[in-house]
Tab-separated table of C-alpha atoms in Angstrom:
chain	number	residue	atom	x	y	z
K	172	UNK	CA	-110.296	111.233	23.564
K	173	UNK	CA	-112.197	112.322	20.338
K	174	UNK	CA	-111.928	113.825	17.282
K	175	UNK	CA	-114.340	116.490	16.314
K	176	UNK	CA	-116.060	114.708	13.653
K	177	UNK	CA	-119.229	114.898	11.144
K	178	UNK	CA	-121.814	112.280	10.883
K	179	UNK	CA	-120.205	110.390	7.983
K	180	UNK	CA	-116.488	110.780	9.623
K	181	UNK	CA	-117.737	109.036	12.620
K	182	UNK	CA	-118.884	106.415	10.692
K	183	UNK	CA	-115.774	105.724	8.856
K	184	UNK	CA	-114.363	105.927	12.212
K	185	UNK	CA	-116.550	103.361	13.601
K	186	UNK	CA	-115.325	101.091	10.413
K	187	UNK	CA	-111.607	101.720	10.466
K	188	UNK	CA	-112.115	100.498	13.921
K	189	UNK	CA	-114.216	97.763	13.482
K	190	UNK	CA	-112.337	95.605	10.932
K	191	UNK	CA	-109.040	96.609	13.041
K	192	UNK	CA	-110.241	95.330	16.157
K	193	UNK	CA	-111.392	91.955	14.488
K	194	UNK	CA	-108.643	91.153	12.554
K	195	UNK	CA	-105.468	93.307	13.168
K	196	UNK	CA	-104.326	91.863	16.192
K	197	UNK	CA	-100.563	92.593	17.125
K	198	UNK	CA	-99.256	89.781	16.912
K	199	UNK	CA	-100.798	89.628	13.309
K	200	UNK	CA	-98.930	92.312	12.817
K	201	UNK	CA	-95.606	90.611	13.918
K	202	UNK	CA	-96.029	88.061	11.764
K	203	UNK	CA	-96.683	90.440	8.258
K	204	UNK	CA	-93.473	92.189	9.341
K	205	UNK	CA	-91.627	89.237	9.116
K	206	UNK	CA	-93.081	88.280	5.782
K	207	UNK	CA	-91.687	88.829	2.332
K	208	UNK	CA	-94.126	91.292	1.102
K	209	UNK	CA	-94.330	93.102	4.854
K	210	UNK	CA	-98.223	93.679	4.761
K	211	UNK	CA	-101.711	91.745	3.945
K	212	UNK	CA	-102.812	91.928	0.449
K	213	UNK	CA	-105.947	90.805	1.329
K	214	UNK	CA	-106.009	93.811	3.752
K	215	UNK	CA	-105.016	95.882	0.947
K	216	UNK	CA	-108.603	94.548	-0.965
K	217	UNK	CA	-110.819	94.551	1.622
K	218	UNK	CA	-109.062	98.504	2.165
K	219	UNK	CA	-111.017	98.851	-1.541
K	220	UNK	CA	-113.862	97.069	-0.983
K	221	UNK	CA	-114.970	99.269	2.138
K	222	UNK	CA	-114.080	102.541	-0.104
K	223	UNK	CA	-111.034	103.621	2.205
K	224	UNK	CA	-108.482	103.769	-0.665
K	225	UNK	CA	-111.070	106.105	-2.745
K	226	UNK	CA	-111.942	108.365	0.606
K	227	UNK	CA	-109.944	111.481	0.060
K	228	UNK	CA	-109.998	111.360	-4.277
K	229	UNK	CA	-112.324	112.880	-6.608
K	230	UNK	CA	-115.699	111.858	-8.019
K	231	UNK	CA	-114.780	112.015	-11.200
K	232	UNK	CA	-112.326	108.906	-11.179
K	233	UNK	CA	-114.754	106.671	-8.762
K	234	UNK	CA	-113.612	108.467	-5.660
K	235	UNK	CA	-115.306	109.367	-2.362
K	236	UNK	CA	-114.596	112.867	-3.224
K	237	UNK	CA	-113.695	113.402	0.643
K	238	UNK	CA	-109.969	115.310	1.578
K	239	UNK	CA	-107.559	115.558	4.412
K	240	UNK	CA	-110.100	115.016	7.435
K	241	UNK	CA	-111.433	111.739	5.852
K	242	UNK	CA	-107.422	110.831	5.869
K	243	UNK	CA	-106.719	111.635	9.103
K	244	UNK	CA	-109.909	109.822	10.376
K	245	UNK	CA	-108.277	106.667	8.574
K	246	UNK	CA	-104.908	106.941	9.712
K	247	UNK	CA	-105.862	107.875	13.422
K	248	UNK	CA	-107.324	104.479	13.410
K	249	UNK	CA	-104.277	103.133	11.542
K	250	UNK	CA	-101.900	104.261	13.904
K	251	UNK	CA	-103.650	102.892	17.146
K	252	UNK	CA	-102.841	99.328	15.494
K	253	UNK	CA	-99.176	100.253	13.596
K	254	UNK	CA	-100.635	99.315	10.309
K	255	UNK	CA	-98.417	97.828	7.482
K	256	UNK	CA	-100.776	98.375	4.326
K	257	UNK	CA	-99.022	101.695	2.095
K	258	UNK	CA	-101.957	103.157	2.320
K	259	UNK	CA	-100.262	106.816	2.737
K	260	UNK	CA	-97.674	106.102	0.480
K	261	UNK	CA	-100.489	105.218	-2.096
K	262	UNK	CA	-103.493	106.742	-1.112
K	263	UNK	CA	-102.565	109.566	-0.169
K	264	UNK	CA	-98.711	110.696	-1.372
K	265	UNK	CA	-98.980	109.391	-5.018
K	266	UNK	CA	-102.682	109.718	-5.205
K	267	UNK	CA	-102.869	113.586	-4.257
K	268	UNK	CA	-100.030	113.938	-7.133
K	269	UNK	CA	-101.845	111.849	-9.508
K	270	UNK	CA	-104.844	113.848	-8.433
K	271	UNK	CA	-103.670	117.377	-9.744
K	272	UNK	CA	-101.527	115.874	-12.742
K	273	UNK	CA	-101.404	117.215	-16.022
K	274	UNK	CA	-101.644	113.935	-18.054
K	275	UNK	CA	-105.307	113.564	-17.920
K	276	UNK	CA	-105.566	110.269	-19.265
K	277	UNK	CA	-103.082	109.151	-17.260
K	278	UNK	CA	-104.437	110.725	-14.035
K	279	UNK	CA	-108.127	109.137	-14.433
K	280	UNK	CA	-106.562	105.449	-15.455
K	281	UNK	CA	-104.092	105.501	-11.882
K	282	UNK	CA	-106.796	107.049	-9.516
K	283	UNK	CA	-109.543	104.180	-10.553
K	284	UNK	CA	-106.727	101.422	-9.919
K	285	UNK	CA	-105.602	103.153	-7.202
K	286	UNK	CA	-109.129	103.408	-5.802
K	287	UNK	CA	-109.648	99.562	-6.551
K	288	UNK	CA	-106.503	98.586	-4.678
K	289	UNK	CA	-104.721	97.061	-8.323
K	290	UNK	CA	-102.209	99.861	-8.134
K	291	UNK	CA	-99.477	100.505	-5.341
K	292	UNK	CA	-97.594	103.657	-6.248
K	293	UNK	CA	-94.914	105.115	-4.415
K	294	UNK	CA	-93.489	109.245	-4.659
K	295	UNK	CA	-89.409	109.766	-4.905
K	296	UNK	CA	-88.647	112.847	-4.022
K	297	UNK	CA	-86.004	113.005	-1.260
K	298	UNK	CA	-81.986	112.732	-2.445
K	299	UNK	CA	-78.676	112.639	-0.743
K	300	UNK	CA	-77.929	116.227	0.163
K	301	UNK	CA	-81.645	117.344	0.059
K	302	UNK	CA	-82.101	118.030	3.525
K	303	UNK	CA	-85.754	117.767	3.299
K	304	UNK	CA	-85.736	120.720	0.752
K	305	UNK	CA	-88.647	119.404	-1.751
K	306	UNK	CA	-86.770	121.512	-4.842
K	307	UNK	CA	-83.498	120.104	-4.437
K	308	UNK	CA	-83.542	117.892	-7.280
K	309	UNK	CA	-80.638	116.482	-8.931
K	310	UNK	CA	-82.112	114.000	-10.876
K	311	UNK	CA	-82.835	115.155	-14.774
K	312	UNK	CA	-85.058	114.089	-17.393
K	313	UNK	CA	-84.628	114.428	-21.188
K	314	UNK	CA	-86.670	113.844	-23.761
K	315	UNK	CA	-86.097	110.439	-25.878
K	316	UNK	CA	-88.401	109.383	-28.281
K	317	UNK	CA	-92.165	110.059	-27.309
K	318	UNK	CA	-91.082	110.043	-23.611
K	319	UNK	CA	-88.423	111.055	-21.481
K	320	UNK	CA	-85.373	109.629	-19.603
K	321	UNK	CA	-84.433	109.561	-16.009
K	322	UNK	CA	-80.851	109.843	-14.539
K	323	UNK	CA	-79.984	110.211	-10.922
K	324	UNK	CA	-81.162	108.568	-7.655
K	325	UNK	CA	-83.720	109.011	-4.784
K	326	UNK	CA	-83.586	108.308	-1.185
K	327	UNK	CA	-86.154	106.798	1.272
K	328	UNK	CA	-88.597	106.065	-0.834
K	329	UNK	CA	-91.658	104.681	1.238
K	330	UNK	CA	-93.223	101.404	0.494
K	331	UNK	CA	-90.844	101.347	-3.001
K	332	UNK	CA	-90.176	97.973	-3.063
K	333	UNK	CA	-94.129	96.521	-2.906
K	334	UNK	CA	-94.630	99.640	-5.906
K	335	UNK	CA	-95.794	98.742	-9.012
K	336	UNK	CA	-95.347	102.320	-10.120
K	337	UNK	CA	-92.958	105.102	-8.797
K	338	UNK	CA	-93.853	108.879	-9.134
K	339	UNK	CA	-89.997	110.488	-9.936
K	340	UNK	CA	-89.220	113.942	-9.555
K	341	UNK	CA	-86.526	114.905	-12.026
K	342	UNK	CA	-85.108	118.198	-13.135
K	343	UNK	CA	-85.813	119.423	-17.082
K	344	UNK	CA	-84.488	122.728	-16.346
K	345	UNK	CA	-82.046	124.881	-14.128
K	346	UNK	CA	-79.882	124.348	-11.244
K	347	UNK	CA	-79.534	121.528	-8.405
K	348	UNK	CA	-81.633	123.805	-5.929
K	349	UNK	CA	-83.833	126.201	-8.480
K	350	UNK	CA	-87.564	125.783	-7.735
K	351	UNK	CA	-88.201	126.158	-11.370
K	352	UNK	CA	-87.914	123.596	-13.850
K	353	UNK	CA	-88.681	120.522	-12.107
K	354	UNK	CA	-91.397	117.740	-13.164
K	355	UNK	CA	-93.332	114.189	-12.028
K	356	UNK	CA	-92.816	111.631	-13.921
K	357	UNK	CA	-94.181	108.017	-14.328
K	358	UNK	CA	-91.818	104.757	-13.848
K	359	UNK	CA	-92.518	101.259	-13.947
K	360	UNK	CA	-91.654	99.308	-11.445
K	361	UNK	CA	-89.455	96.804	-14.219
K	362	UNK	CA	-88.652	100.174	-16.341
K	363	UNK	CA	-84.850	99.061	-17.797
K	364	UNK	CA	-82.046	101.078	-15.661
K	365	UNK	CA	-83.798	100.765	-12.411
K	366	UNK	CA	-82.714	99.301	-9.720
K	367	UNK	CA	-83.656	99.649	-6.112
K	368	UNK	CA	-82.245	98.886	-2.961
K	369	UNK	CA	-84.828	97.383	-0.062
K	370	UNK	CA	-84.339	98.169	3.652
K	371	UNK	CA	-86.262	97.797	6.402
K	372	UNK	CA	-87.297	100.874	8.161
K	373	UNK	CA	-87.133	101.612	12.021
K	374	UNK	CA	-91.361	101.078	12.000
K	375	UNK	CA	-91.245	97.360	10.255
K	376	UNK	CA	-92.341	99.219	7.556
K	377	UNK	CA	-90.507	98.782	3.649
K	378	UNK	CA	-88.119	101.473	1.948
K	379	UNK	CA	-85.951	102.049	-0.338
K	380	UNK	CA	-83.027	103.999	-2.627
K	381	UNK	CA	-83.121	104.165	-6.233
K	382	UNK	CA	-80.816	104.502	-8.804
K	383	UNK	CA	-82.143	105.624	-12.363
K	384	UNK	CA	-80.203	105.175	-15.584
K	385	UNK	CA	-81.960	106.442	-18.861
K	386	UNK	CA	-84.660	104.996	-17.068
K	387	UNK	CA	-87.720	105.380	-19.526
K	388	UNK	CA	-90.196	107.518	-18.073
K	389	UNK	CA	-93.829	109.155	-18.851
K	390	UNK	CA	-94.535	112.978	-17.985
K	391	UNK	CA	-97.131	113.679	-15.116
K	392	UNK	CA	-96.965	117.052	-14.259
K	393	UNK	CA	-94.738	119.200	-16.050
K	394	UNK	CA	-92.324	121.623	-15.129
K	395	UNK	CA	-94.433	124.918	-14.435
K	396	UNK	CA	-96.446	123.173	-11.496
K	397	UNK	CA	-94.112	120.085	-10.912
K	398	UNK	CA	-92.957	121.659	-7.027
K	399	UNK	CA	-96.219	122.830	-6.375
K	400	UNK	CA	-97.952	119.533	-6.624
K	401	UNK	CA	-95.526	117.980	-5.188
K	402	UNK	CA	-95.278	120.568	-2.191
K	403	UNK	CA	-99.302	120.026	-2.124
K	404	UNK	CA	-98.677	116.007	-2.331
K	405	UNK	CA	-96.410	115.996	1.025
K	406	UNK	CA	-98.520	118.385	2.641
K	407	UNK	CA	-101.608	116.008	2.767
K	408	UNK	CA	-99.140	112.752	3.476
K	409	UNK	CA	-97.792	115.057	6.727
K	410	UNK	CA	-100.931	115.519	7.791
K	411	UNK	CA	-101.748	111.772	7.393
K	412	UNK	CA	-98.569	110.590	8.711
K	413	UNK	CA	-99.106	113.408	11.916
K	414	UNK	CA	-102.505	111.978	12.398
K	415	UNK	CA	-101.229	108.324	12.794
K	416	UNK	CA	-99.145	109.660	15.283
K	417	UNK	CA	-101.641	110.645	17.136
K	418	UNK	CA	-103.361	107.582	17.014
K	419	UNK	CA	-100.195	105.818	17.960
K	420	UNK	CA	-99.396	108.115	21.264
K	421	UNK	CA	-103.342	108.135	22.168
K	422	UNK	CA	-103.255	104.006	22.174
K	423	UNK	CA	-100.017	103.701	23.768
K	424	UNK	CA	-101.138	105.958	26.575
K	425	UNK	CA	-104.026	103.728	27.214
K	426	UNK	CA	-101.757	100.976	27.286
K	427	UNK	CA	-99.006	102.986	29.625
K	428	UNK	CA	-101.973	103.757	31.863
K	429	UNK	CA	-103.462	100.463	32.247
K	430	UNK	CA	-99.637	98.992	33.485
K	431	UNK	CA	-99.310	101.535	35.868
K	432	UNK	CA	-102.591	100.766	37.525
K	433	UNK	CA	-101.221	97.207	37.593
K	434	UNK	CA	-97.563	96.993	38.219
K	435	UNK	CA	-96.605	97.029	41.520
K	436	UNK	CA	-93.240	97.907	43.312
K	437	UNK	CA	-92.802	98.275	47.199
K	438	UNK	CA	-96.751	96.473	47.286
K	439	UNK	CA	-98.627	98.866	45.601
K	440	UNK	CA	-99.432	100.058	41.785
K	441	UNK	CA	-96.935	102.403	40.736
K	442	UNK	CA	-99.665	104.698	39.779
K	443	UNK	CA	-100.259	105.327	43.119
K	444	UNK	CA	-97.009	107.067	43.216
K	445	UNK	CA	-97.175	111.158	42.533
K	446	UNK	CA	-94.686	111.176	40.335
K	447	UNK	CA	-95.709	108.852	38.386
K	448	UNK	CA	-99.576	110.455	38.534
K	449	UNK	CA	-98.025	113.564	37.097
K	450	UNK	CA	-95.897	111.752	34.822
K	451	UNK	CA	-98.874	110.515	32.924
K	452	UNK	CA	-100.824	113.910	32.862
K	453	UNK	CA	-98.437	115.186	31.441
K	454	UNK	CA	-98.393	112.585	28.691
K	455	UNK	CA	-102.647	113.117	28.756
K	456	UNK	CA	-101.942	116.707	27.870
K	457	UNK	CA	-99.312	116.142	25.055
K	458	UNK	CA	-101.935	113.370	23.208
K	459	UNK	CA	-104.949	115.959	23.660
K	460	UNK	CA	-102.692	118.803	22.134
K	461	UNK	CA	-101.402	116.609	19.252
K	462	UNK	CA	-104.938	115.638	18.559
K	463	UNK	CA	-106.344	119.192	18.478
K	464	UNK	CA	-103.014	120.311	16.386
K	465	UNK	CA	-104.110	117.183	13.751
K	466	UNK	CA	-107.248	118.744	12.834
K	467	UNK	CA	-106.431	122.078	12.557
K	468	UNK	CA	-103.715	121.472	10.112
K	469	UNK	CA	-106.260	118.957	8.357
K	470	UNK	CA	-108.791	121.986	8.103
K	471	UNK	CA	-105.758	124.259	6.851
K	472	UNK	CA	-104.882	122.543	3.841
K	473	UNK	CA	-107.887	123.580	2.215
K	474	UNK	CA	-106.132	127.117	2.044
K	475	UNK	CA	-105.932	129.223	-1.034
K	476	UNK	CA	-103.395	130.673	0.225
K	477	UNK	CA	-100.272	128.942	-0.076
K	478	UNK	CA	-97.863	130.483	2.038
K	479	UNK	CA	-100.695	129.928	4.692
K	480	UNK	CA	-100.762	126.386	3.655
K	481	UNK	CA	-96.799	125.962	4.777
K	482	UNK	CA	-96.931	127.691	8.056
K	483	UNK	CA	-99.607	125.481	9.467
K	484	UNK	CA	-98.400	122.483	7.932
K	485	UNK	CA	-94.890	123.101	9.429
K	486	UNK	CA	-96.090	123.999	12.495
K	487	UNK	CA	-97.908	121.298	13.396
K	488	UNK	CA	-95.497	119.192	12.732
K	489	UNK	CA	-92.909	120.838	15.046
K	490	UNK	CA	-95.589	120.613	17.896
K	491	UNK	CA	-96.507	117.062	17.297
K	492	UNK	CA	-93.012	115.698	16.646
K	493	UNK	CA	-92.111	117.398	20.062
K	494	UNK	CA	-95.032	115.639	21.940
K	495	UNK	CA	-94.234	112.463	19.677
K	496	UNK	CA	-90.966	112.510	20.981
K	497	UNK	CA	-91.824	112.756	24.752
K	498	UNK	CA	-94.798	110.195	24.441
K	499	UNK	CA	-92.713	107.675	22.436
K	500	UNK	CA	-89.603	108.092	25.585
K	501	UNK	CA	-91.843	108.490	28.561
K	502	UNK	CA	-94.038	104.908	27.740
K	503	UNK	CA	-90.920	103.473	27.268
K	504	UNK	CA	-89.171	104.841	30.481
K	505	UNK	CA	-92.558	103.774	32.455
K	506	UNK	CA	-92.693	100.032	31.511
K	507	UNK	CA	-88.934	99.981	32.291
K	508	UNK	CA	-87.144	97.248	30.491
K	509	UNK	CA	-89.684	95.450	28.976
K	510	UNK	CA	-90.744	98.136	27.457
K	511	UNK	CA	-87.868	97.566	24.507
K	512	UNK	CA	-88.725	94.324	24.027
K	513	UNK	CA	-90.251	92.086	20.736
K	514	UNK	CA	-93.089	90.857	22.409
K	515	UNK	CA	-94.914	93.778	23.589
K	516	UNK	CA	-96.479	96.736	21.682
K	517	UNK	CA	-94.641	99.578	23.306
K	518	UNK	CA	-91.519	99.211	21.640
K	519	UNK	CA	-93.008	98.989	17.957
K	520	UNK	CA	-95.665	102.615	19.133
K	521	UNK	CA	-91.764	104.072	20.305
K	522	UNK	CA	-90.564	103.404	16.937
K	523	UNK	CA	-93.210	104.377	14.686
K	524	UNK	CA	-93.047	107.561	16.477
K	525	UNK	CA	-88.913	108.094	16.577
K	526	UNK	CA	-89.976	107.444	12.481
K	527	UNK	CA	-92.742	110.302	12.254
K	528	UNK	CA	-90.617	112.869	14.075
K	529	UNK	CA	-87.618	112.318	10.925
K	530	UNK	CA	-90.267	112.038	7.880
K	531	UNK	CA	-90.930	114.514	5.596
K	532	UNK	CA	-88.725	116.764	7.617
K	533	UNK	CA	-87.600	116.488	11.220
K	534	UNK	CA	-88.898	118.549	14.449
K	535	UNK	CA	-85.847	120.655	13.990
K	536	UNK	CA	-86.334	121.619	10.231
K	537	UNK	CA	-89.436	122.086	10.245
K	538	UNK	CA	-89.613	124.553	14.039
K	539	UNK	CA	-86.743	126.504	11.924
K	540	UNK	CA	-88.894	126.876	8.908
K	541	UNK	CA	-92.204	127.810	10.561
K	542	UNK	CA	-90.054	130.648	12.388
K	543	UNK	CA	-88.545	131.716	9.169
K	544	UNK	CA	-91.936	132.006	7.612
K	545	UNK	CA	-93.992	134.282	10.686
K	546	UNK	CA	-91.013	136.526	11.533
């Protein structure tokens, strides 16, 4: 299976795949999940050195100038290995709301560290009682001094506790669930009344909850575009996160298939069986239509048109969380057993997926809010 792909997209194909192949085995990967930090920070530099953390931002700040299709070429490739490295978190979540921020000086000195892999930045925008709804936002920020201060907390914060900086969204203005009024704002990671608390999540990736106490803070984007960048910011990281999917359920199907051709019961391959023959086309047609849904929602955030911009967006990932969801149980259910265990990949692909179908909004909320939107 392919991706529909220019000249210089293949290419960074063909290196994403490369340097994974020689040197992100899986049980390299076991081992960085057990570590302290949970990923390679030499992986992290030689991510800079070969230009992938500057693919998808702009020229101006030492960027590739590239967008959501050089992202999902990356994290196709990403996902066929379960990489660690907070690339999306970074690269593409904090980067695409650094990206559009009002602070300009700001916004060019975070892009060129974040494009030389010396900044890790992480977006809170989720809180208790949110239900995925980007403009419920409890958290408020006042002004003190020549900055502002943060009170509330955040939830699920991806790749948090590895952050040097966090990207807050906090309320100046309005009620709990008002669109209006809300901002980005810049913390440090040792910013006084922070705290955070770490948890692994269900991929071996790193999370966490924060709690912010007149937590000293600097202004991103302010309050008249504060949800729309942020809205924009998600929308690229679901695209990114829907595209490692992909690469996930494509390279676990490979897998799926090659045990079936191999694993014998009553003294043949169980893929001589029927059942088990249709089983897996099935599972070939649910990759191919993830893959195709990828790129169009890649292509779609280009949009002018905002409203546009959300039905695709939630759309595909209704359709892909459904196939996720069906991939990640069915290689499971065909490697039996085993299939659950430590040692072998298909339990960490079942996961990652189970993950992707509850980020940024499950299957359910977002199938509910796609049908809301075309009705």
């Amino acid at each position: 299976m392919s991706l529909q792909l220019s000249d210089e997209q293949s290419l960074l194909q063909q290196s994403v795949a490369r340097f994974l192949e020689r040197g992100y085995s899986f049980d390299a990967r076991r081992k960085l999940v057990q570590s302290e930090l949970g990923f390679s920070k030499d992986n992290w530099a030689q991510f800079a050195e070969l230009g992938w953390l500057a693919v998808s931002l702009p020229e101006d700040v030492g960027g590739l100038g590239g967008g959501p299709l050089e992202n999902m070429v990356v994290c196709e490739g990403f996902g066929r290995s379960l990489v660690l490295e907070p690339f999306i978190s970074t690269a593409v979540l904090a980067a695409r709301a650094v990206a559009l921020a009002d602070n300009a000086e700001l916004r060019g000195e975070m892009l060129e560290r974040i494009a030389g892999g010396q900044l890790l930045v992480s977006l809170a925008f989720a809180e208790a009682g949110s239900r995925y709804d980007l403009h419920h936002v409890e958290t408020r920020a006042s002004a003190a001094g020549n900055g502002y201060a943060l009170s509330g907390g955040k939830i699920a914060v991806l790749d948090a506790p590895s952050a040097d900086k966090l990207i807050v969204a906090a309320r100046l203005s309005g009620g709990v669930r008002d669109e209006a009024g809300v901002g980005l704002f810049v913390v440090d990671r040792n910013a006084s009344g922070l705290s955070l608390e770490h948890y692994p999540m269900m991929d071996g990736s790193r999370g966490a909850n924060l709690a912010l106490n007149d937590t000293p803070a600097v202004m991103l984007v302010g309050a008249e575009r504060g949800l729309e960048v942020l809205e924009s910011a998600v929308q690229w990281a679901i695209a990114a996160r829907s595209a490692q999917a992909v690469g996930s359920m494509d390279a676990s199907y490979g897998q799926t298939l090659e045990y079936v051709k191999t694993r014998e019961q009553f003294g043949q391959p169980i893929g001589r069986f029927q059942v088990i023959q249709h089983r897996m086309v099935d599972m070939y047609m649910r990759v191919t239509e993830a893959q195709t849904m990828v790129q169009r929602v890649a292509r779609h955030l280009d949009e002018e048109d905002a409203a546009a911009r959300r039905i695709a967006v939630s759309g595909a990932k209704a359709f892909i969380g459904r196939r996720a969801r069906a991939v990640g149980q069915e290689i499971v259910q065909l490697h039996g057993g085993v299939g659950m265990t430590e040692e072998l990949a298909i339990g960490h692909y079942f996961r990652a997926l189970t993950l992707y179908c509850s980020l940024f909004g499950s299957t359910e909320y977002h199938l509910n809010r796609y049908a809301a939107m075309t009705q």
